[in-house]
């Protein structure tokens, strides 16, 4: 599976942004999908994950209620809707797939290249 993240950009605090994760291959629908973010000098941080069917989702407290993960297995695409963005959400955002532990970045098998989200105050 190859993943390509897109949709990042420069926004102001309070704005919304929707990230896309386009996947190649028919096996995407079998995998858990996750989003992570990273700023220079820090570890990659879990942002959201969704089960293969889309029936289960996971979020850390830092984004719960503001971010929504979803997926369209027909289109082989995952999404991250980000609302009420804050300057501390600024990071490179990565999508990933296929894991046995949604919270651990080192266990994901496939990664996209990342898309930069910058939130100005």
GROMACS .gro file of N, CA, C and O in nm:
model
  484
    1UNK      N    1   0.085  -0.119   0.000
    1UNK     CA    2   0.000   0.000   0.000
    1UNK      C    3   0.088   0.124   0.000
    1UNK      O    4   0.181   0.135   0.080
    2UNK      N    5   0.058   0.215  -0.089
    2UNK     CA    6   0.126   0.344  -0.090
    2UNK      C    7   0.027   0.451  -0.048
    2UNK      O    8  -0.088   0.452  -0.093
    3UNK      N    9   0.072   0.542   0.038
    3UNK     CA   10  -0.014   0.646   0.092
    3UNK      C   11   0.039   0.783   0.053
    3UNK      O   12   0.161   0.804   0.052
    4UNK      N   13  -0.052   0.874   0.025
    4UNK     CA   14  -0.013   1.011  -0.008
    4UNK      C   15  -0.104   1.107   0.065
    4UNK      O   16  -0.224   1.113   0.038
    5UNK      N   17  -0.045   1.182   0.156
    5UNK     CA   18  -0.119   1.280   0.234
    5UNK      C   19  -0.119   1.414   0.162
    5UNK      O   20  -0.019   1.452   0.099
    6UNK      N   21  -0.229   1.486   0.175
    6UNK     CA   22  -0.240   1.619   0.115
    6UNK      C   23  -0.341   1.701   0.192
    6UNK      O   24  -0.413   1.648   0.279
    7UNK      N   25  -0.348   1.829   0.159
    7UNK     CA   26  -0.448   1.915   0.220
    7UNK      C   27  -0.396   2.012   0.323
    7UNK      O   28  -0.472   2.094   0.376
    8UNK      N   29  -0.268   2.003   0.354
    8UNK     CA   30  -0.212   2.096   0.451
    8UNK      C   31  -0.204   2.237   0.396
    8UNK      O   32  -0.224   2.261   0.277
    9UNK      N   33  -0.174   2.330   0.485
    9UNK     CA   34  -0.162   2.469   0.442
    9UNK      C   35  -0.148   2.561   0.560
    9UNK      O   36  -0.132   2.518   0.674
   10UNK      N   37  -0.154   2.690   0.531
   10UNK     CA   38  -0.145   2.794   0.633
   10UNK      C   39  -0.284   2.848   0.662
   10UNK      O   40  -0.353   2.894   0.571
   11UNK      N   41  -0.324   2.839   0.788
   11UNK     CA   42  -0.454   2.889   0.830
   11UNK      C   43  -0.438   2.970   0.958
   11UNK      O   44  -0.332   2.967   1.022
   12UNK      N   45  -0.546   3.038   0.995
   12UNK     CA   46  -0.545   3.114   1.119
   12UNK      C   47  -0.609   3.033   1.230
   12UNK      O   48  -0.688   2.941   1.205
   13UNK      N   49  -0.577   3.068   1.352
   13UNK     CA   50  -0.637   3.002   1.467
   13UNK      C   51  -0.790   3.012   1.458
   13UNK      O   52  -0.844   3.117   1.425
   14UNK      N   53  -0.855   2.899   1.486
   14UNK     CA   54  -1.000   2.894   1.477
   14UNK      C   55  -1.052   2.842   1.345
   14UNK      O   56  -1.170   2.806   1.333
   15UNK      N   57  -0.966   2.839   1.245
   15UNK     CA   58  -1.007   2.791   1.113
   15UNK      C   59  -1.014   2.638   1.109
   15UNK      O   60  -0.975   2.570   1.204
   16UNK      N   61  -1.061   2.588   0.996
   16UNK     CA   62  -1.071   2.444   0.973
   16UNK      C   63  -0.987   2.403   0.853
   16UNK      O   64  -0.960   2.485   0.764
   17UNK      N   65  -0.951   2.276   0.853
   17UNK     CA   66  -0.873   2.221   0.742
   17UNK      C   67  -0.907   2.074   0.731
   17UNK      O   68  -0.931   2.008   0.834
   18UNK      N   69  -0.909   2.022   0.609
   18UNK     CA   70  -0.937   1.880   0.590
   18UNK      C   71  -0.820   1.816   0.517
   18UNK      O   72  -0.787   1.856   0.405
   19UNK      N   73  -0.759   1.719   0.582
   19UNK     CA   74  -0.650   1.645   0.521
   19UNK      C   75  -0.703   1.521   0.451
   19UNK      O   76  -0.800   1.460   0.495
   20UNK      N   77  -0.633   1.483   0.344
   20UNK     CA   78  -0.668   1.364   0.268
   20UNK      C   79  -0.550   1.267   0.270
   20UNK      O   80  -0.434   1.308   0.270
   21UNK      N   81  -0.582   1.140   0.269
   21UNK     CA   82  -0.480   1.036   0.258
   21UNK      C   83  -0.526   0.940   0.149
   21UNK      O   84  -0.614   0.856   0.171
   22UNK      N   85  -0.465   0.952   0.032
   22UNK     CA   86  -0.502   0.867  -0.081
   22UNK      C   87  -0.417   0.741  -0.079
   22UNK      O   88  -0.294   0.748  -0.068
   23UNK      N   89  -0.480   0.627  -0.090
   23UNK     CA   90  -0.410   0.499  -0.084
   23UNK      C   91  -0.420   0.426  -0.216
   23UNK      O   92  -0.523   0.430  -0.284
   24UNK      N   93  -0.313   0.361  -0.252
   24UNK     CA   94  -0.314   0.276  -0.371
   24UNK      C   95  -0.334   0.132  -0.327
   24UNK      O   96  -0.301   0.094  -0.215
   25UNK      N   97  -0.388   0.048  -0.413
   25UNK     CA   98  -0.405  -0.092  -0.381
   25UNK      C   99  -0.539  -0.123  -0.317
   25UNK      O  100  -0.598  -0.040  -0.248
   26UNK      N  101  -0.587  -0.242  -0.341
   26UNK     CA  102  -0.719  -0.282  -0.295
   26UNK      C  103  -0.720  -0.325  -0.150
   26UNK      O  104  -0.826  -0.349  -0.093
   27UNK      N  105  -0.603  -0.338  -0.087
   27UNK     CA  106  -0.598  -0.388   0.050
   27UNK      C  107  -0.619  -0.280   0.154
   27UNK      O  108  -0.630  -0.310   0.272
   28UNK      N  109  -0.629  -0.154   0.112
   28UNK     CA  110  -0.644  -0.045   0.207
   28UNK      C  111  -0.761  -0.069   0.301
   28UNK      O  112  -0.754  -0.042   0.420
   29UNK      N  113  -0.868  -0.121   0.248
   29UNK     CA  114  -0.990  -0.139   0.327
   29UNK      C  115  -0.972  -0.240   0.440
   29UNK      O  116  -1.056  -0.248   0.529
   30UNK      N  117  -0.867  -0.318   0.437
   30UNK     CA  118  -0.843  -0.419   0.540
   30UNK      C  119  -0.772  -0.361   0.663
   30UNK      O  120  -0.767  -0.426   0.767
   31UNK      N  121  -0.715  -0.240   0.648
   31UNK     CA  122  -0.623  -0.191   0.749
   31UNK      C  123  -0.680  -0.080   0.836
   31UNK      O  124  -0.754   0.007   0.789
   32UNK      N  125  -0.639  -0.082   0.961
   32UNK     CA  126  -0.654   0.037   1.045
   32UNK      C  127  -0.575   0.151   0.981
   32UNK      O  128  -0.467   0.129   0.926
   33UNK      N  129  -0.629   0.269   0.990
   33UNK     CA  130  -0.558   0.386   0.939
   33UNK      C  131  -0.542   0.488   1.052
   33UNK      O  132  -0.632   0.502   1.135
   34UNK      N  133  -0.428   0.554   1.053
   34UNK     CA  134  -0.403   0.653   1.157
   34UNK      C  135  -0.343   0.780   1.102
   34UNK      O  136  -0.293   0.784   0.990
   35UNK      N  137  -0.352   0.885   1.183
   35UNK     CA  138  -0.286   1.012   1.156
   35UNK      C  139  -0.193   1.044   1.273
   35UNK      O  140  -0.231   1.027   1.390
   36UNK      N  141  -0.076   1.091   1.239
   36UNK     CA  142   0.021   1.136   1.337
   36UNK      C  143   0.071   1.274   1.296
   36UNK      O  144   0.054   1.315   1.183
   37UNK      N  145   0.133   1.342   1.390
   37UNK     CA  146   0.195   1.470   1.358
   37UNK      C  147   0.329   1.481   1.428
   37UNK      O  148   0.352   1.415   1.530
   38UNK      N  149   0.413   1.565   1.370
   38UNK     CA  150   0.547   1.579   1.425
   38UNK      C  151   0.599   1.719   1.402
   38UNK      O  152   0.582   1.776   1.294
   39UNK      N  153   0.661   1.773   1.506
   39UNK     CA  154   0.731   1.901   1.496
   39UNK      C  155   0.879   1.873   1.516
   39UNK      O  156   0.916   1.774   1.580
   40UNK      N  157   0.965   1.959   1.462
   40UNK     CA  158   1.110   1.934   1.474
   40UNK      C  159   1.154   1.918   1.618
   40UNK      O  160   1.113   1.996   1.705
   41UNK      N  161   1.233   1.816   1.643
   41UNK     CA  162   1.288   1.794   1.775
   41UNK      C  163   1.198   1.716   1.870
   41UNK      O  164   1.237   1.691   1.984
   42UNK      N  165   1.079   1.680   1.821
   42UNK     CA  166   0.987   1.604   1.907
   42UNK      C  167   0.950   1.472   1.841
   42UNK      O  168   0.964   1.455   1.720
   43UNK      N  169   0.899   1.382   1.921
   43UNK     CA  170   0.857   1.252   1.869
   43UNK      C  171   0.725   1.266   1.792
   43UNK      O  172   0.650   1.361   1.813
   44UNK      N  173   0.704   1.169   1.707
   44UNK     CA  174   0.579   1.167   1.632
   44UNK      C  175   0.463   1.143   1.728
   44UNK      O  176   0.467   1.050   1.811
   45UNK      N  177   0.359   1.223   1.717
   45UNK     CA  178   0.247   1.222   1.811
   45UNK      C  179   0.122   1.164   1.748
   45UNK      O  180   0.084   1.204   1.636
   46UNK      N  181   0.055   1.076   1.819
   46UNK     CA  182  -0.071   1.019   1.772
   46UNK      C  183  -0.179   1.126   1.768
   46UNK      O  184  -0.196   1.202   1.863
   47UNK      N  185  -0.256   1.127   1.658
   47UNK     CA  186  -0.362   1.226   1.641
   47UNK      C  187  -0.499   1.159   1.631
   47UNK      O  188  -0.596   1.208   1.689
   48UNK      N  189  -0.508   1.052   1.554
   48UNK     CA  190  -0.637   0.985   1.537
   48UNK      C  191  -0.615   0.852   1.467
   48UNK      O  192  -0.514   0.833   1.397
   49UNK      N  193  -0.709   0.761   1.485
   49UNK     CA  194  -0.706   0.635   1.413
   49UNK      C  195  -0.849   0.588   1.391
   49UNK      O  196  -0.941   0.625   1.464
   50UNK      N  197  -0.864   0.504   1.289
   50UNK     CA  198  -0.996   0.452   1.254
   50UNK      C  199  -0.981   0.306   1.213
   50UNK      O  200  -0.884   0.267   1.146
   51UNK      N  201  -1.076   0.225   1.253
   51UNK     CA  202  -1.072   0.083   1.219
   51UNK      C  203  -1.095   0.062   1.070
   51UNK      O  204  -1.135   0.154   0.999
   52UNK      N  205  -1.071  -0.058   1.025
   52UNK     CA  206  -1.081  -0.087   0.883
   52UNK      C  207  -1.221  -0.061   0.828
   52UNK      O  208  -1.236  -0.010   0.716
   53UNK      N  209  -1.322  -0.090   0.907
   53UNK     CA  210  -1.460  -0.069   0.862
   53UNK      C  211  -1.507   0.074   0.885
   53UNK      O  212  -1.610   0.114   0.829
   54UNK      N  213  -1.436   0.146   0.969
   54UNK     CA  214  -1.478   0.282   1.005
   54UNK      C  215  -1.568   0.288   1.126
   54UNK      O  216  -1.610   0.395   1.166
   55UNK      N  217  -1.594   0.175   1.188
   55UNK     CA  218  -1.689   0.173   1.298
   55UNK      C  219  -1.629   0.217   1.431
   55UNK      O  220  -1.703   0.251   1.524
   56UNK      N  221  -1.497   0.215   1.441
   56UNK     CA  222  -1.431   0.257   1.564
   56UNK      C  223  -1.327   0.364   1.535
   56UNK      O  224  -1.255   0.356   1.435
   57UNK      N  225  -1.320   0.461   1.625
   57UNK     CA  226  -1.222   0.569   1.612
   57UNK      C  227  -1.155   0.593   1.747
   57UNK      O  228  -1.212   0.563   1.853
   58UNK      N  229  -1.035   0.650   1.742
   58UNK     CA  230  -0.957   0.677   1.862
   58UNK      C  231  -0.893   0.815   1.848
   58UNK      O  232  -0.845   0.851   1.739
   59UNK      N  233  -0.891   0.890   1.957
   59UNK     CA  234  -0.831   1.024   1.959
   59UNK      C  235  -0.762   1.047   2.093
   59UNK      O  236  -0.810   1.000   2.196
   60UNK      N  237  -0.656   1.127   2.095
   60UNK     CA  238  -0.603   1.172   2.223
   60UNK      C  239  -0.686   1.288   2.273
   60UNK      O  240  -0.760   1.352   2.196
   61UNK      N  241  -0.674   1.320   2.399
   61UNK     CA  242  -0.752   1.429   2.457
   61UNK      C  243  -0.721   1.563   2.389
   61UNK      O  244  -0.807   1.651   2.385
   62UNK      N  245  -0.601   1.579   2.338
   62UNK     CA  246  -0.560   1.707   2.281
   62UNK      C  247  -0.641   1.746   2.157
   62UNK      O  248  -0.649   1.864   2.124
   63UNK      N  249  -0.700   1.650   2.088
   63UNK     CA  250  -0.775   1.682   1.966
   63UNK      C  251  -0.921   1.637   1.973
   63UNK      O  252  -0.999   1.668   1.883
   64UNK      N  253  -0.956   1.563   2.077
   64UNK     CA  254  -1.091   1.509   2.088
   64UNK      C  255  -1.193   1.622   2.087
   64UNK      O  256  -1.179   1.721   2.158
   65UNK      N  257  -1.296   1.607   2.005
   65UNK     CA  258  -1.397   1.711   1.993
   65UNK      C  259  -1.366   1.814   1.887
   65UNK      O  260  -1.455   1.892   1.848
   66UNK      N  261  -1.242   1.820   1.840
   66UNK     CA  262  -1.204   1.917   1.736
   66UNK      C  263  -1.171   1.846   1.604
   66UNK      O  264  -1.198   1.900   1.496
   67UNK      N  265  -1.110   1.728   1.612
   67UNK     CA  266  -1.069   1.654   1.493
   67UNK      C  267  -1.161   1.533   1.474
   67UNK      O  268  -1.206   1.471   1.570
   68UNK      N  269  -1.186   1.501   1.349
   68UNK     CA  270  -1.266   1.384   1.314
   68UNK      C  271  -1.198   1.307   1.203
   68UNK      O  272  -1.169   1.362   1.097
   69UNK      N  273  -1.174   1.180   1.228
   69UNK     CA  274  -1.116   1.092   1.127
   69UNK      C  275  -1.227   1.014   1.059
   69UNK      O  276  -1.327   0.976   1.122
   70UNK      N  277  -1.211   0.993   0.930
   70UNK     CA  278  -1.309   0.914   0.855
   70UNK      C  279  -1.238   0.847   0.738
   70UNK      O  280  -1.120   0.876   0.711
   71UNK      N  281  -1.310   0.763   0.668
   71UNK     CA  282  -1.250   0.696   0.554
   71UNK      C  283  -1.359   0.657   0.454
   71UNK      O  284  -1.475   0.638   0.492
   72UNK      N  285  -1.319   0.646   0.329
   72UNK     CA  286  -1.408   0.599   0.223
   72UNK      C  287  -1.334   0.483   0.155
   72UNK      O  288  -1.243   0.507   0.075
   73UNK      N  289  -1.371   0.362   0.187
   73UNK     CA  290  -1.300   0.246   0.135
   73UNK      C  291  -1.327   0.221  -0.013
   73UNK      O  292  -1.252   0.148  -0.077
   74UNK      N  293  -1.432   0.280  -0.065
   74UNK     CA  294  -1.457   0.270  -0.210
   74UNK      C  295  -1.357   0.359  -0.285
   74UNK      O  296  -1.303   0.321  -0.388
   75UNK      N  297  -1.334   0.477  -0.230
   75UNK     CA  298  -1.240   0.570  -0.292
   75UNK      C  299  -1.096   0.548  -0.246
   75UNK      O  300  -1.006   0.619  -0.291
   76UNK      N  301  -1.075   0.453  -0.153
   76UNK     CA  302  -0.940   0.430  -0.100
   76UNK      C  303  -0.879   0.557  -0.043
   76UNK      O  304  -0.761   0.588  -0.066
   77UNK      N  305  -0.956   0.629   0.033
   77UNK     CA  306  -0.911   0.757   0.086
   77UNK      C  307  -0.950   0.770   0.232
   77UNK      O  308  -1.062   0.734   0.271
   78UNK      N  309  -0.859   0.824   0.311
   78UNK     CA  310  -0.887   0.858   0.448
   78UNK      C  311  -0.886   1.009   0.465
   78UNK      O  312  -0.826   1.082   0.383
   79UNK      N  313  -0.951   1.057   0.569
   79UNK     CA  314  -0.965   1.201   0.591
   79UNK      C  315  -0.940   1.235   0.737
   79UNK      O  316  -0.962   1.154   0.826
   80UNK      N  317  -0.894   1.356   0.757
   80UNK     CA  318  -0.886   1.412   0.891
   80UNK      C  319  -0.943   1.552   0.885
   80UNK      O  320  -0.880   1.643   0.829
   81UNK      N  321  -1.061   1.569   0.941
   81UNK     CA  322  -1.124   1.700   0.949
   81UNK      C  323  -1.077   1.767   1.077
   81UNK      O  324  -1.097   1.713   1.186
   82UNK      N  325  -1.016   1.883   1.063
   82UNK     CA  326  -0.962   1.954   1.178
   82UNK      C  327  -1.034   2.087   1.192
   82UNK      O  328  -1.026   2.172   1.102
   83UNK      N  329  -1.103   2.103   1.303
   83UNK     CA  330  -1.176   2.226   1.332
   83UNK      C  331  -1.114   2.298   1.452
   83UNK      O  332  -1.039   2.238   1.529
   84UNK      N  333  -1.147   2.424   1.465
   84UNK     CA  334  -1.099   2.505   1.579
   84UNK      C  335  -0.949   2.489   1.596
   84UNK      O  336  -0.900   2.464   1.707
   85UNK      N  337  -0.877   2.506   1.490
   85UNK     CA  338  -0.733   2.484   1.495
   85UNK      C  339  -0.664   2.585   1.585
   85UNK      O  340  -0.705   2.701   1.595
   86UNK      N  341  -0.558   2.537   1.649
   86UNK     CA  342  -0.480   2.618   1.742
   86UNK      C  343  -0.335   2.624   1.692
   86UNK      O  344  -0.290   2.533   1.621
   87UNK      N  345  -0.262   2.726   1.732
   87UNK     CA  346  -0.121   2.733   1.692
   87UNK      C  347  -0.042   2.608   1.730
   87UNK      O  348   0.049   2.567   1.657
   88UNK      N  349  -0.077   2.545   1.841
   88UNK     CA  350  -0.006   2.424   1.883
   88UNK      C  351  -0.038   2.302   1.798
   88UNK      O  352   0.023   2.196   1.814
   89UNK      N  353  -0.131   2.315   1.705
   89UNK     CA  354  -0.158   2.208   1.608
   89UNK      C  355  -0.061   2.214   1.490
   89UNK      O  356  -0.062   2.124   1.405
   90UNK      N  357   0.019   2.317   1.485
   90UNK     CA  358   0.118   2.329   1.377
   90UNK      C  359   0.215   2.212   1.379
   90UNK      O  360   0.277   2.183   1.482
   91UNK      N  361   0.227   2.143   1.266
   91UNK     CA  362   0.313   2.025   1.257
   91UNK      C  363   0.306   1.970   1.114
   91UNK      O  364   0.222   2.014   1.034
   92UNK      N  365   0.392   1.875   1.087
   92UNK     CA  366   0.377   1.794   0.966
   92UNK      C  367   0.287   1.676   1.003
   92UNK      O  368   0.313   1.606   1.101
   93UNK      N  369   0.183   1.656   0.925
   93UNK     CA  370   0.087   1.551   0.952
   93UNK      C  371   0.110   1.433   0.856
   93UNK      O  372   0.125   1.453   0.735
   94UNK      N  373   0.112   1.315   0.913
   94UNK     CA  374   0.135   1.193   0.837
   94UNK      C  375   0.018   1.098   0.850
   94UNK      O  376  -0.039   1.083   0.960
   95UNK      N  377  -0.018   1.032   0.743
   95UNK     CA  378  -0.113   0.923   0.753
   95UNK      C  379  -0.036   0.791   0.747
   95UNK      O  380   0.073   0.783   0.690
   96UNK      N  381  -0.094   0.690   0.808
   96UNK     CA  382  -0.029   0.560   0.818
   96UNK      C  383  -0.136   0.451   0.818
   96UNK      O  384  -0.253   0.478   0.847
   97UNK      N  385  -0.094   0.329   0.787
   97UNK     CA  386  -0.191   0.219   0.782
   97UNK      C  387  -0.127   0.088   0.825
   97UNK      O  388  -0.004   0.072   0.818
   98UNK      N  389  -0.213  -0.002   0.870
   98UNK     CA  390  -0.175  -0.139   0.905
   98UNK      C  391  -0.094  -0.145   1.034
   98UNK      O  392   0.029  -0.131   1.032
   99UNK      N  393  -0.163  -0.167   1.144
   99UNK     CA  394  -0.096  -0.174   1.273
   99UNK      C  395  -0.174  -0.264   1.367
   99UNK      O  396  -0.293  -0.290   1.350
  100UNK      N  397  -0.103  -0.311   1.470
  100UNK     CA  398  -0.167  -0.388   1.576
  100UNK      C  399  -0.190  -0.303   1.700
  100UNK      O  400  -0.252  -0.349   1.796
  101UNK      N  401  -0.140  -0.179   1.696
  101UNK     CA  402  -0.155  -0.087   1.809
  101UNK      C  403  -0.172   0.053   1.752
  101UNK      O  404  -0.075   0.112   1.703
  102UNK      N  405  -0.291   0.108   1.760
  102UNK     CA  406  -0.318   0.235   1.693
  102UNK      C  407  -0.236   0.350   1.748
  102UNK      O  408  -0.213   0.449   1.678
  103UNK      N  409  -0.189   0.340   1.873
  103UNK     CA  410  -0.121   0.451   1.938
  103UNK      C  411   0.029   0.454   1.911
  103UNK      O  412   0.094   0.555   1.939
  104UNK      N  413   0.086   0.348   1.861
  104UNK     CA  414   0.232   0.335   1.848
  104UNK      C  415   0.278   0.354   1.704
  104UNK      O  416   0.256   0.266   1.620
  105UNK      N  417   0.342   0.465   1.674
  105UNK     CA  418   0.383   0.489   1.535
  105UNK      C  419   0.478   0.384   1.481
  105UNK      O  420   0.476   0.354   1.362
  106UNK      N  421   0.561   0.327   1.567
  106UNK     CA  422   0.661   0.231   1.519
  106UNK      C  423   0.599   0.102   1.470
  106UNK      O  424   0.666   0.023   1.403
  107UNK      N  425   0.471   0.079   1.499
  107UNK     CA  426   0.408  -0.046   1.458
  107UNK      C  427   0.327  -0.034   1.329
  107UNK      O  428   0.278  -0.135   1.277
  108UNK      N  429   0.315   0.086   1.276
  108UNK     CA  430   0.245   0.102   1.149
  108UNK      C  431   0.337   0.056   1.035
  108UNK      O  432   0.455   0.091   1.031
  109UNK      N  433   0.281  -0.011   0.938
  109UNK     CA  434   0.360  -0.067   0.829
  109UNK      C  435   0.377   0.028   0.710
  109UNK      O  436   0.478   0.022   0.640
  110UNK      N  437   0.280   0.113   0.689
  110UNK     CA  438   0.282   0.199   0.570
  110UNK      C  439   0.263   0.345   0.613
  110UNK      O  440   0.181   0.374   0.700
  111UNK      N  441   0.339   0.433   0.546
  111UNK     CA  442   0.335   0.576   0.580
  111UNK      C  443   0.327   0.659   0.454
  111UNK      O  444   0.388   0.627   0.351
  112UNK      N  445   0.254   0.770   0.466
  112UNK     CA  446   0.256   0.872   0.363
  112UNK      C  447   0.371   0.968   0.386
  112UNK      O  448   0.442   0.960   0.488
  113UNK      N  449   0.388   1.063   0.299
  113UNK     CA  450   0.505   1.151   0.302
  113UNK      C  451   0.488   1.271   0.392
  113UNK      O  452   0.586   1.340   0.419
  114UNK      N  453   0.370   1.299   0.439
  114UNK     CA  454   0.349   1.412   0.528
  114UNK      C  455   0.302   1.537   0.456
  114UNK      O  456   0.339   1.562   0.342
  115UNK      N  457   0.220   1.614   0.525
  115UNK     CA  458   0.172   1.741   0.473
  115UNK      C  459   0.178   1.843   0.587
  115UNK      O  460   0.140   1.814   0.700
  116UNK      N  461   0.227   1.962   0.558
  116UNK     CA  462   0.253   2.062   0.661
  116UNK      C  463   0.127   2.143   0.689
  116UNK      O  464   0.066   2.199   0.597
  117UNK      N  465   0.095   2.152   0.817
  117UNK     CA  466  -0.015   2.237   0.863
  117UNK      C  467   0.045   2.344   0.953
  117UNK      O  468   0.114   2.313   1.050
  118UNK      N  469   0.019   2.469   0.918
  118UNK     CA  470   0.068   2.582   0.997
  118UNK      C  471  -0.052   2.665   1.040
  118UNK      O  472  -0.130   2.710   0.957
  119UNK      N  473  -0.063   2.685   1.171
  119UNK     CA  474  -0.173   2.762   1.227
  119UNK      C  475  -0.116   2.888   1.291
  119UNK      O  476  -0.039   2.879   1.387
  120UNK      N  477  -0.153   3.002   1.238
  120UNK     CA  478  -0.103   3.128   1.291
  120UNK      C  479  -0.199   3.182   1.396
  120UNK      O  480  -0.320   3.159   1.390
  121UNK      N  481  -0.142   3.255   1.490
  121UNK     CA  482  -0.225   3.310   1.600
  121UNK      C  483  -0.283   3.445   1.564
  121UNK      O  484  -0.246   3.506   1.464
   0.00000   0.00000   0.00000
